[in-house]
JSON list of C-alpha atoms in Angstrom, two decimals:
[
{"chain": "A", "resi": 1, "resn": "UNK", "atom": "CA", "xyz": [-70.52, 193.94, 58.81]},
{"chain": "A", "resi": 2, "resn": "UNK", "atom": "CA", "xyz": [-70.66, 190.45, 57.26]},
{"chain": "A", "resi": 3, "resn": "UNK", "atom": "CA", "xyz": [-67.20, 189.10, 56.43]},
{"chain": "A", "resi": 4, "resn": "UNK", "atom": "CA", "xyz": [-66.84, 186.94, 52.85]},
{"chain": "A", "resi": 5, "resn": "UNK", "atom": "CA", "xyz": [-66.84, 182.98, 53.40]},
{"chain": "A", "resi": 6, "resn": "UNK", "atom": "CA", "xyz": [-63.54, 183.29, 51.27]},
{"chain": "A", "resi": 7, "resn": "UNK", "atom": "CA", "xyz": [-60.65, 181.24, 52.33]},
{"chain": "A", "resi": 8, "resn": "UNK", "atom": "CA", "xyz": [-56.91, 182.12, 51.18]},
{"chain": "A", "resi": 9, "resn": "UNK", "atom": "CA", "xyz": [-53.87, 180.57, 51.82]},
{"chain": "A", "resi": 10, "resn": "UNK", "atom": "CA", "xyz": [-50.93, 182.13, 54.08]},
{"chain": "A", "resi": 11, "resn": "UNK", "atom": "CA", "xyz": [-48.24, 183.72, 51.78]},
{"chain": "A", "resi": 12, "resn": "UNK", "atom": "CA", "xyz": [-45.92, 180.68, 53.42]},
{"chain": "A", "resi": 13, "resn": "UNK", "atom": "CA", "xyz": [-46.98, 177.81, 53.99]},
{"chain": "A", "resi": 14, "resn": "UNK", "atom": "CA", "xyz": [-46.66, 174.54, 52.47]},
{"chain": "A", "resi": 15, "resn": "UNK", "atom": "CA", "xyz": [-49.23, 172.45, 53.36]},
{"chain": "A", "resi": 16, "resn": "UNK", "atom": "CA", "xyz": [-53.35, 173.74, 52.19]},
{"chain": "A", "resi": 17, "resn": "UNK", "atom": "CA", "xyz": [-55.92, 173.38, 54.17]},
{"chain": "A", "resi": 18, "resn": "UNK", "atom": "CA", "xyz": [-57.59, 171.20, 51.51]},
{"chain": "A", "resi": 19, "resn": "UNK", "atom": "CA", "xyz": [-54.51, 168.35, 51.83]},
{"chain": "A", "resi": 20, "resn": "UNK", "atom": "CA", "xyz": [-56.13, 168.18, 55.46]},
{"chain": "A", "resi": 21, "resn": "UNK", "atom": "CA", "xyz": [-59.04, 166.21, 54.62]},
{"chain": "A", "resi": 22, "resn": "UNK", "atom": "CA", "xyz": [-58.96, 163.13, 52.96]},
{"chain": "A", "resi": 23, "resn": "UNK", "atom": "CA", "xyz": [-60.50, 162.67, 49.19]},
{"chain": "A", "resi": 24, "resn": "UNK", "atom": "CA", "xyz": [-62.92, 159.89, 50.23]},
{"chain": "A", "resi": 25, "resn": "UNK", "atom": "CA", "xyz": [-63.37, 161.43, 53.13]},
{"chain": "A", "resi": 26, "resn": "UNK", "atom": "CA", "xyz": [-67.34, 161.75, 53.66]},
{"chain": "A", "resi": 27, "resn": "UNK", "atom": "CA", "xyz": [-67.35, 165.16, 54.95]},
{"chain": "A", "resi": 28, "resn": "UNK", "atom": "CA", "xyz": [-66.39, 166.38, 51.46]},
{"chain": "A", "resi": 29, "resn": "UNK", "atom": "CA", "xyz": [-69.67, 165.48, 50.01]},
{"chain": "A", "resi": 30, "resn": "UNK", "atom": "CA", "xyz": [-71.99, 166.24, 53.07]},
{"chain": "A", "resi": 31, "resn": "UNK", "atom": "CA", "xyz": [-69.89, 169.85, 52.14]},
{"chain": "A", "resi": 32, "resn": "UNK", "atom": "CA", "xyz": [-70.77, 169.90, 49.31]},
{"chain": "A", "resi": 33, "resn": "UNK", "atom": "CA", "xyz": [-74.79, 169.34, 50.06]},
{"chain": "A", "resi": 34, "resn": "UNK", "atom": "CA", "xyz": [-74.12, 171.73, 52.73]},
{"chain": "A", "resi": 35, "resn": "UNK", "atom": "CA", "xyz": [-72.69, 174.85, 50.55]},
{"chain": "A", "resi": 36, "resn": "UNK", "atom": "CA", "xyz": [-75.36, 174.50, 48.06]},
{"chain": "A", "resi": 37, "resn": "UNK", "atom": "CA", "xyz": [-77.88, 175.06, 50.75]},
{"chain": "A", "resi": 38, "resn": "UNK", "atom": "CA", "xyz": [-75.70, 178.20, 51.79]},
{"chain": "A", "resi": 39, "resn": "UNK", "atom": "CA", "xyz": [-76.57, 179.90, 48.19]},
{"chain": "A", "resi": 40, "resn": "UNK", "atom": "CA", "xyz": [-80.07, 179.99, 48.59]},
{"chain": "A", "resi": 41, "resn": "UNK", "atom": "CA", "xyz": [-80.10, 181.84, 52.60]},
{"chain": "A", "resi": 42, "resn": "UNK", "atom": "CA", "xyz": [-77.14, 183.80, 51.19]},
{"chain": "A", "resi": 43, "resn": "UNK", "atom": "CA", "xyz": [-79.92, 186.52, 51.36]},
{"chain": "A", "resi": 44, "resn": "UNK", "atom": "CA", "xyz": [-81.15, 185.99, 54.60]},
{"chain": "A", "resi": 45, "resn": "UNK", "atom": "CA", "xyz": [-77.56, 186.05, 56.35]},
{"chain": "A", "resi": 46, "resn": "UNK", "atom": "CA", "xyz": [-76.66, 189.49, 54.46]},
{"chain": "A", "resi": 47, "resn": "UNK", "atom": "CA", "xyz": [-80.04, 190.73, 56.33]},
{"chain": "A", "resi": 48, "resn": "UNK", "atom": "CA", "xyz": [-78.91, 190.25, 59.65]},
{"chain": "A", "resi": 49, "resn": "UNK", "atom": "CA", "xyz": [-75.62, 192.55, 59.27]},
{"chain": "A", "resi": 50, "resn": "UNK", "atom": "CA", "xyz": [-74.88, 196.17, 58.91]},
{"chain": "A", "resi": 51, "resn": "UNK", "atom": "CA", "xyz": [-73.45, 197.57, 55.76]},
{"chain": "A", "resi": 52, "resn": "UNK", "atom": "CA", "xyz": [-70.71, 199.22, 57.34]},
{"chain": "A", "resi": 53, "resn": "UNK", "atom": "CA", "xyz": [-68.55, 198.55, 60.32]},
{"chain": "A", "resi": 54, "resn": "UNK", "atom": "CA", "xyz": [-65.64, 195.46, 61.21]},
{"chain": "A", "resi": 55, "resn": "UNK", "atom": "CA", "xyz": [-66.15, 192.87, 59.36]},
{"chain": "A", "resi": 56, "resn": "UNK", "atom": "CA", "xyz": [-67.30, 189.31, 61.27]},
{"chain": "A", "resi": 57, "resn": "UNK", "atom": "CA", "xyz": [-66.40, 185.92, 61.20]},
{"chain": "A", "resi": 58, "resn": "UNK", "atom": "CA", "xyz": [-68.72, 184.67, 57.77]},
{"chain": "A", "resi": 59, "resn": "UNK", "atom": "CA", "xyz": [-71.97, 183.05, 59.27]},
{"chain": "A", "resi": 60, "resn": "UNK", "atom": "CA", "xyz": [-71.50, 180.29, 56.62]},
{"chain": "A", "resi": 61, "resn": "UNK", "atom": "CA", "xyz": [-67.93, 179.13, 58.78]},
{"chain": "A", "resi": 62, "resn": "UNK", "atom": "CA", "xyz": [-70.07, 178.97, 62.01]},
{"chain": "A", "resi": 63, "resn": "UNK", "atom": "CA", "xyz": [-72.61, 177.26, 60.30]},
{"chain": "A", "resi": 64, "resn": "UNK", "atom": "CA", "xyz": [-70.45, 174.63, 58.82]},
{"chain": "A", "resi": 65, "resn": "UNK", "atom": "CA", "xyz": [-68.68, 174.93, 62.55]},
{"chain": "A", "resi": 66, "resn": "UNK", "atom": "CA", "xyz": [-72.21, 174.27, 64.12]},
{"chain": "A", "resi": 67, "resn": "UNK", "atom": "CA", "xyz": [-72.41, 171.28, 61.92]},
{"chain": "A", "resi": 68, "resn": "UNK", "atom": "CA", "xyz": [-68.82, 169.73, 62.57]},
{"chain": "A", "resi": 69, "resn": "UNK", "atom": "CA", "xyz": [-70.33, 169.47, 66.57]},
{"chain": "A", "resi": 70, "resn": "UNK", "atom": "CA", "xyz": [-73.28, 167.78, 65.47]},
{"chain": "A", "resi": 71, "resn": "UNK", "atom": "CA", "xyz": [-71.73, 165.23, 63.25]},
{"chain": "A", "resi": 72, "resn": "UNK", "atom": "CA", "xyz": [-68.62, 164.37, 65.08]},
{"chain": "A", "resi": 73, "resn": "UNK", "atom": "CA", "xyz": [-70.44, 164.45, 68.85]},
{"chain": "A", "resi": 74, "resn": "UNK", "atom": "CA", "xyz": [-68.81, 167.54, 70.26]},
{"chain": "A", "resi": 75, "resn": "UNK", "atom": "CA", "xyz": [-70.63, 168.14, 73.65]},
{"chain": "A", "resi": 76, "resn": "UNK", "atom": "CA", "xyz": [-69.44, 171.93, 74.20]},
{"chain": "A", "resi": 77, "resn": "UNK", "atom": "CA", "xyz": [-68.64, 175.10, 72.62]},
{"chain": "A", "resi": 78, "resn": "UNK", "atom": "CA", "xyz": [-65.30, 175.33, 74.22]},
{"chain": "A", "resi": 79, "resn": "UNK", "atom": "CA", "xyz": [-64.65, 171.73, 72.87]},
{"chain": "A", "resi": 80, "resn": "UNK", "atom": "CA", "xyz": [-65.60, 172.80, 69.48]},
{"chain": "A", "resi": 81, "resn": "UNK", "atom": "CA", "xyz": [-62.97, 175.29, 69.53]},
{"chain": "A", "resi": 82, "resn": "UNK", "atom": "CA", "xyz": [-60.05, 173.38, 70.66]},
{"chain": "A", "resi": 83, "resn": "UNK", "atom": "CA", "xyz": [-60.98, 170.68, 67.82]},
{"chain": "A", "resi": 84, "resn": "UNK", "atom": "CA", "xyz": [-60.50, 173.27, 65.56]},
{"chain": "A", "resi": 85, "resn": "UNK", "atom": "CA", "xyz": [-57.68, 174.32, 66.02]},
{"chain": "A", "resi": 86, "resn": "UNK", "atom": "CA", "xyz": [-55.98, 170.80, 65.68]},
{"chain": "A", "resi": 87, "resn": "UNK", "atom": "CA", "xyz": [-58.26, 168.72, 64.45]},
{"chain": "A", "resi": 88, "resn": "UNK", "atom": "CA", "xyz": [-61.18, 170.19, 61.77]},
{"chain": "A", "resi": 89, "resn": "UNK", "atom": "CA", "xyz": [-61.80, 172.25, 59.39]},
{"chain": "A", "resi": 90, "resn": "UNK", "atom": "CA", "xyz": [-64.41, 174.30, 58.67]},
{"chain": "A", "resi": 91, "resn": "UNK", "atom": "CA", "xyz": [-63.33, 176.84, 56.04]},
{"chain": "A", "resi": 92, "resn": "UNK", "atom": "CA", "xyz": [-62.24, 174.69, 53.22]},
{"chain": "A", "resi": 93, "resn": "UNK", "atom": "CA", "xyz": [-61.07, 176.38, 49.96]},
{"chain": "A", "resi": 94, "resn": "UNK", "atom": "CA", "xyz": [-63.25, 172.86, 53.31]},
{"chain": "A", "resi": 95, "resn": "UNK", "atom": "CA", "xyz": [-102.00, 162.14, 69.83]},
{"chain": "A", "resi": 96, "resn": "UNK", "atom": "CA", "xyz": [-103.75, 159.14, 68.71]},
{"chain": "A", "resi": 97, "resn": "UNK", "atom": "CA", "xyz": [-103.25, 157.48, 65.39]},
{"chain": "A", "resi": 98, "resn": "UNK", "atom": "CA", "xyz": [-106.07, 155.81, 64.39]},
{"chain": "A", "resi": 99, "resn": "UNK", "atom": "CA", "xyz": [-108.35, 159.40, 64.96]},
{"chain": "A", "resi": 100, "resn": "UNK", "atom": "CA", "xyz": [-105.98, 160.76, 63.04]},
{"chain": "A", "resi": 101, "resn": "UNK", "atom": "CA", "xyz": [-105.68, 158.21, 60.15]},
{"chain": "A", "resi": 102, "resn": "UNK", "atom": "CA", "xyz": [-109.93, 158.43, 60.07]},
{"chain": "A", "resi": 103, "resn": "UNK", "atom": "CA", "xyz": [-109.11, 162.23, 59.30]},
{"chain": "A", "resi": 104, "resn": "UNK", "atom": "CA", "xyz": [-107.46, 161.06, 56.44]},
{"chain": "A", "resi": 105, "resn": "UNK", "atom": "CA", "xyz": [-109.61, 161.58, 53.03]},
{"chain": "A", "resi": 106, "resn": "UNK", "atom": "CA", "xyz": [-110.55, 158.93, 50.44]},
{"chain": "A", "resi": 107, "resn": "UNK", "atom": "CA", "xyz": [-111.93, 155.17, 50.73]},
{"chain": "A", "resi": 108, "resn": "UNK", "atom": "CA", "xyz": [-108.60, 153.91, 49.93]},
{"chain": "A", "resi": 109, "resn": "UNK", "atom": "CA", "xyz": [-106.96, 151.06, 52.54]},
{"chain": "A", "resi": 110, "resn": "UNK", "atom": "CA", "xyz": [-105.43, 152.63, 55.00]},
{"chain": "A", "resi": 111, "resn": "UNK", "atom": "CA", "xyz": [-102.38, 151.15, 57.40]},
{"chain": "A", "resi": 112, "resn": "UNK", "atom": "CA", "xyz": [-101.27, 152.52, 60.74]},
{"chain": "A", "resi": 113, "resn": "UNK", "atom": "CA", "xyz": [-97.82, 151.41, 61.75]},
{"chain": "A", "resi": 114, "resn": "UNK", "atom": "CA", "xyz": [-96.62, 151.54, 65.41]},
{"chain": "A", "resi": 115, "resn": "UNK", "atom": "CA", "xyz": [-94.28, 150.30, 67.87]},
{"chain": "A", "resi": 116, "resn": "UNK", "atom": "CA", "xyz": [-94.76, 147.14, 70.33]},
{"chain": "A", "resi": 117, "resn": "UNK", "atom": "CA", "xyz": [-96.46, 149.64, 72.76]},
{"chain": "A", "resi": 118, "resn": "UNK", "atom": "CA", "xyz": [-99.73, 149.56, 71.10]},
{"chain": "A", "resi": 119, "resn": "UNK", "atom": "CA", "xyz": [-99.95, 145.90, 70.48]},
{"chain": "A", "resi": 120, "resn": "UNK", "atom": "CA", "xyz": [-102.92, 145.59, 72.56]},
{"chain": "A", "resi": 121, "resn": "UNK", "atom": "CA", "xyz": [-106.46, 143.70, 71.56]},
{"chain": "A", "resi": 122, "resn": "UNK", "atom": "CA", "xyz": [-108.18, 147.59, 72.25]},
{"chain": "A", "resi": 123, "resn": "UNK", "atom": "CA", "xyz": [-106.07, 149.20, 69.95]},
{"chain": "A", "resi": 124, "resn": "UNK", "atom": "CA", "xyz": [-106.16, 146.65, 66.69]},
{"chain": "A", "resi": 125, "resn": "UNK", "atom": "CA", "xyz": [-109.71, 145.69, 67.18]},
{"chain": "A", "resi": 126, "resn": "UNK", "atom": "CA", "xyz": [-110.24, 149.95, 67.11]},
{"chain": "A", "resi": 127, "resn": "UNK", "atom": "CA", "xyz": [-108.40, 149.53, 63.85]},
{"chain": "A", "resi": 128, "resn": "UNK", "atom": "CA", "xyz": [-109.80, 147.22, 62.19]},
{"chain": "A", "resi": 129, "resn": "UNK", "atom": "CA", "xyz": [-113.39, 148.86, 63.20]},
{"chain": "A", "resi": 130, "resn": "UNK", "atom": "CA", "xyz": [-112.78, 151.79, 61.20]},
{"chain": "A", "resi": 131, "resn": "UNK", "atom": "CA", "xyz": [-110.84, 149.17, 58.16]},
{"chain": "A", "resi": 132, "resn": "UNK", "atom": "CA", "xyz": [-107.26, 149.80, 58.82]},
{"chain": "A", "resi": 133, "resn": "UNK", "atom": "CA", "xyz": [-104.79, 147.24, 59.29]},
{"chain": "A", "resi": 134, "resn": "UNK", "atom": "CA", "xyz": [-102.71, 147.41, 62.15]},
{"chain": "A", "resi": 135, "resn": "UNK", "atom": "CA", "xyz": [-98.70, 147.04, 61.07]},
{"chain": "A", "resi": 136, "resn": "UNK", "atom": "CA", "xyz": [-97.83, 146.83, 64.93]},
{"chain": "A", "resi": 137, "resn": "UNK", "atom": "CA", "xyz": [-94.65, 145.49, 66.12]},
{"chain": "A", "resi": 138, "resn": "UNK", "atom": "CA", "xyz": [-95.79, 142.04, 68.10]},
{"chain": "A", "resi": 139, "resn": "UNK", "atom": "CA", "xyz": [-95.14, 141.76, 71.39]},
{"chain": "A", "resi": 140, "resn": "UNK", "atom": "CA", "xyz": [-94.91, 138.10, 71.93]},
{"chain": "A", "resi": 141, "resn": "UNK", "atom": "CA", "xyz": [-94.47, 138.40, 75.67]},
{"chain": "A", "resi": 142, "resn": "UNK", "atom": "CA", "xyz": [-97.56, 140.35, 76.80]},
{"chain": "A", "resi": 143, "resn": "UNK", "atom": "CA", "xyz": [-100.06, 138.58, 79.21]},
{"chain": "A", "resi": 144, "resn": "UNK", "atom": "CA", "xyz": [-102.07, 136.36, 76.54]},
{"chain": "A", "resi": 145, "resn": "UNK", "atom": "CA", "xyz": [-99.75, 137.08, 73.43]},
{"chain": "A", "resi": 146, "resn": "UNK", "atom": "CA", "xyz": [-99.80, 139.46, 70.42]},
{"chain": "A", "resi": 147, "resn": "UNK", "atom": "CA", "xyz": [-102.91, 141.09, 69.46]},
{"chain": "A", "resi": 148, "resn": "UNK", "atom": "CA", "xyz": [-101.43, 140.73, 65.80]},
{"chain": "A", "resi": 149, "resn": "UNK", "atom": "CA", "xyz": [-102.29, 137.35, 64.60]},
{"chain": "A", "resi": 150, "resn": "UNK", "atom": "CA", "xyz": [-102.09, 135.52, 61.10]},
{"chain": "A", "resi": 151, "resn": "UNK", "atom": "CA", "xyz": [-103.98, 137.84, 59.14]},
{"chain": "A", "resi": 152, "resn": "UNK", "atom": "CA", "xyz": [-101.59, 139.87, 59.14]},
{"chain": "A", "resi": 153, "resn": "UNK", "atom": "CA", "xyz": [-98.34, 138.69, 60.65]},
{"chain": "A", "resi": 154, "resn": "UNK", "atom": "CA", "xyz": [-97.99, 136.06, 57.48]},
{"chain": "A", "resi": 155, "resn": "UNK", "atom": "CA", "xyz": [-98.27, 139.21, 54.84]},
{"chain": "A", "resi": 156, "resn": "UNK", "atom": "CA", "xyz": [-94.83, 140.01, 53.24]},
{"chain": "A", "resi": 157, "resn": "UNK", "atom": "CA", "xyz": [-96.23, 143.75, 53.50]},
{"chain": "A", "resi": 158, "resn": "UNK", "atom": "CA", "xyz": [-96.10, 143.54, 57.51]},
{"chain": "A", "resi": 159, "resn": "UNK", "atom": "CA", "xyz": [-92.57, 142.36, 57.29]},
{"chain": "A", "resi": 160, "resn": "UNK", "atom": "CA", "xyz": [-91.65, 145.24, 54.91]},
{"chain": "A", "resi": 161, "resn": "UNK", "atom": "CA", "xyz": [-93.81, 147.96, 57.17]},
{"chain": "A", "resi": 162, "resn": "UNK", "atom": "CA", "xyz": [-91.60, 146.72, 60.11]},
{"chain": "A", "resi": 163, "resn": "UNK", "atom": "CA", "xyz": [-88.51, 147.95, 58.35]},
{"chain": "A", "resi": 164, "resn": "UNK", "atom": "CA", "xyz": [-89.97, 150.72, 56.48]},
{"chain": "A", "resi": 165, "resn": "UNK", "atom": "CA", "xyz": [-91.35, 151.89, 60.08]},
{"chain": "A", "resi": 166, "resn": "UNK", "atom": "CA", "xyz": [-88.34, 152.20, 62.16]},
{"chain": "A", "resi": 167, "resn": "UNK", "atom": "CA", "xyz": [-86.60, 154.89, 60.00]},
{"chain": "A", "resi": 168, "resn": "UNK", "atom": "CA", "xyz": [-89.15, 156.95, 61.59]},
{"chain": "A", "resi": 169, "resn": "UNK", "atom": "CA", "xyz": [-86.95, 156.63, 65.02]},
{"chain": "A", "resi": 170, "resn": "UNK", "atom": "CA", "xyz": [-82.93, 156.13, 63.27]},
{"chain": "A", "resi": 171, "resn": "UNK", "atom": "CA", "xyz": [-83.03, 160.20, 62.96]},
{"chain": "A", "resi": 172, "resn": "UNK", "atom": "CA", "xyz": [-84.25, 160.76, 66.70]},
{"chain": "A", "resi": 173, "resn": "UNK", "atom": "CA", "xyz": [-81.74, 157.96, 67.51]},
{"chain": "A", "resi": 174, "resn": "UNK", "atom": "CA", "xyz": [-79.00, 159.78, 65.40]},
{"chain": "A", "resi": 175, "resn": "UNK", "atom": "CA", "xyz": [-79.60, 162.60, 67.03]},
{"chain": "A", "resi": 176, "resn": "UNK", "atom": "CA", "xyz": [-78.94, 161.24, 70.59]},
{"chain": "A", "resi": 177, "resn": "UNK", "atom": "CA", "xyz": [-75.91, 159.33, 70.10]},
{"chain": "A", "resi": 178, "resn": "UNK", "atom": "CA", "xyz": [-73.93, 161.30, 67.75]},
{"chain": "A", "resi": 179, "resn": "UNK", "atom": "CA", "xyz": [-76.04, 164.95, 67.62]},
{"chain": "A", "resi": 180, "resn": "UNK", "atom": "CA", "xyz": [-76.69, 166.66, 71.10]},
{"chain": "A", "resi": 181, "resn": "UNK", "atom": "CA", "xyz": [-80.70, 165.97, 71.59]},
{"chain": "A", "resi": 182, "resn": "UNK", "atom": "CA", "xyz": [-80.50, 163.22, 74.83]},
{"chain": "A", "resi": 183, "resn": "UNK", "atom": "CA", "xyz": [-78.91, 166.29, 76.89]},
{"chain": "A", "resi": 184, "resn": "UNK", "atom": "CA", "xyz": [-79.18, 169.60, 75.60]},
{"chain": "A", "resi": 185, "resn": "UNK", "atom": "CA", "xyz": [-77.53, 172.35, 76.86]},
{"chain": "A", "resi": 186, "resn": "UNK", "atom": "CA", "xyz": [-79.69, 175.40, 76.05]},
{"chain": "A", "resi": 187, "resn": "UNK", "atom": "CA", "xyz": [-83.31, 176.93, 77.79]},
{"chain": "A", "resi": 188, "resn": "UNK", "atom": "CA", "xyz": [-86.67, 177.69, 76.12]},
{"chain": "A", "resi": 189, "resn": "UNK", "atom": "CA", "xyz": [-88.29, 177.12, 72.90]},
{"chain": "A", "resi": 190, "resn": "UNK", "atom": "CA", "xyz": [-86.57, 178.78, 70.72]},
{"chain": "A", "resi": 191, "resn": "UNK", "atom": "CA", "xyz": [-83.26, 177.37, 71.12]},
{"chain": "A", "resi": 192, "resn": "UNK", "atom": "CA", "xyz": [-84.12, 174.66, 71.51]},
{"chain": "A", "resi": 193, "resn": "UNK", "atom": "CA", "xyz": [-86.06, 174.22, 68.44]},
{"chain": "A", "resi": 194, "resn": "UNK", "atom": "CA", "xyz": [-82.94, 175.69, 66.88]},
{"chain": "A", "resi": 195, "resn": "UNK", "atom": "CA", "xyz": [-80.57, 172.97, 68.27]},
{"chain": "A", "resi": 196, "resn": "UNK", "atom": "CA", "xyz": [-82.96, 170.64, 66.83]},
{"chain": "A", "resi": 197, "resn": "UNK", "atom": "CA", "xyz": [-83.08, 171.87, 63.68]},
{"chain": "A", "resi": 198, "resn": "UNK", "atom": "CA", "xyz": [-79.56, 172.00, 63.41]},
{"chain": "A", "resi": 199, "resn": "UNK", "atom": "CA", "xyz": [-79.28, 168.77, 64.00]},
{"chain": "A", "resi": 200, "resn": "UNK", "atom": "CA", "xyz": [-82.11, 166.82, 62.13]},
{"chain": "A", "resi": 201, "resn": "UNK", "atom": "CA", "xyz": [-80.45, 169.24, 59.39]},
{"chain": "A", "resi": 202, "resn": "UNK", "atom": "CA", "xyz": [-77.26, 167.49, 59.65]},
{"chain": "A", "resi": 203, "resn": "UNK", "atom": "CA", "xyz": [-78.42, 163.97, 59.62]},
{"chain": "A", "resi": 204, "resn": "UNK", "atom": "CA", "xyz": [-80.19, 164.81, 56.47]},
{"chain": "A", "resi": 205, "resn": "UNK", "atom": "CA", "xyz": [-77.26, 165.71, 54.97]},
{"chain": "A", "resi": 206, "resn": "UNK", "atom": "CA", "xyz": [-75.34, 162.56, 55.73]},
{"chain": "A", "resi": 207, "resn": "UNK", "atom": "CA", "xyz": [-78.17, 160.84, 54.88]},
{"chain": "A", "resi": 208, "resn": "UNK", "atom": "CA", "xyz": [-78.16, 162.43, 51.24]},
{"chain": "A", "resi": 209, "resn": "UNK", "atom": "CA", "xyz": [-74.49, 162.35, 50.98]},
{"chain": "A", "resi": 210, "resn": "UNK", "atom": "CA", "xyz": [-74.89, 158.12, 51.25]},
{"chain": "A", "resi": 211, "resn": "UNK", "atom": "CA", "xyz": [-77.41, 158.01, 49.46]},
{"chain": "A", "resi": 212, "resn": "UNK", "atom": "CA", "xyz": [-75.87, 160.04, 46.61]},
{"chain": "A", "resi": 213, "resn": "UNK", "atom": "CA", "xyz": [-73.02, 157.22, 46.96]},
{"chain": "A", "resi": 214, "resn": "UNK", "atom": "CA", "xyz": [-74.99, 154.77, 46.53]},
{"chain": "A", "resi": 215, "resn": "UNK", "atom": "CA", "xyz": [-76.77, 156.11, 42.90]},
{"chain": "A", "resi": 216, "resn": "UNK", "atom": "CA", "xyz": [-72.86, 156.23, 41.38]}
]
């Protein structure tokens, strides 16, 4: 049976869970983001447990526990555990581009931004066959130079594509430094399209959380 994500105090105690974290404390907002998400699978939890027997730990607490892991790099299960106990707290009252960009419909320009990889005279003369212009990173120390020359190097929309481009790669790279994608620790698709989930999931949320910061 599903237990209720409802926290109450001990009958003595004198300090509340709450007084644990911090006010500015980021996790309180990335919380926040993250219980409002809750409320609309609240209805796809309740599906997965019986009516009737003992009642469980609330899915939403090993959710949020899930989430502690992936934000604060905890590399095991058992790890996650002993952090809790001390430490955090979860239950607060807390293929090929340019075939792909010809798919693309309408006679509008098109751009095709890439890494230094595909800096190569095959692949932006390819582009510019079919009318797109190449945003590729240069790579200034390839046999004969960049492939990228003034035409579109000197453009302040290549120097904004550059920037715009590499958030493609800071969630990836979030997730291998502080989530648990450069070594996971589970077998087969399934779980391992959960983990990653989970954990794109997460940077999302801090993601949102800083950005909400930034609107105040």
């Amino acid at each position: 049976m599903r237990g209720a994500d409802i926290t109450q105090e001990p009958l003595f105690t004198t300090i509340k869970l709450d007084e644990r974290v911090p006010h500015d404390h980021p996790l309180r907002s990335i919380k926040t983001l993250f219980d409002q998400a809750l409320i609309h699978i609240d209805w796809k939890l309740s599906l997965i447990y019986s009516e009737r027997g003992r009642e469980s730990i609330p899915p939403e607490r090993l959710l949020r526990a899930l989430l502690l892991q992936i934000l604060f790099s905890i590399r095991s299960e058992r790890q996650l555990v002993e952090q809790i106990q001390y430490t955090l707290v979860i239950g607060l009252s807390i293929d090929d581009p340019v075939r792909v960009l010809k798919a693309l419909p309408g006679a509008h320009h098109k751009t095709v931004g890439a890494d230094k990889n595909y800096d190569t005279k095959g692949f932006v003369k390819e582009c510019r066959k079919h009318r797109i212009t190449p945003h590729v990173a240069r790579n200034n120390k390839r046999p004969g130079g960049s492939a990228i020359d003034g035409r579109t190097s000197h453009k302040a929309g290549y120097a904004a594509s550059q920037i715009v481009r590499k958030r493609v790669e800071e969630p990836f790279g979030w997730g291998k430094t502080v989530g648990h994608l450069r070594q996971l620790k589970v077998k087969g698709l399934a779980k391992v399209n959960s983990a990653l989930e989970m954990t794109m999931m997460a940077y999302n949320l801090v993601r949102m959380a800083k950005l909400q910061g930034q609107s105040v």
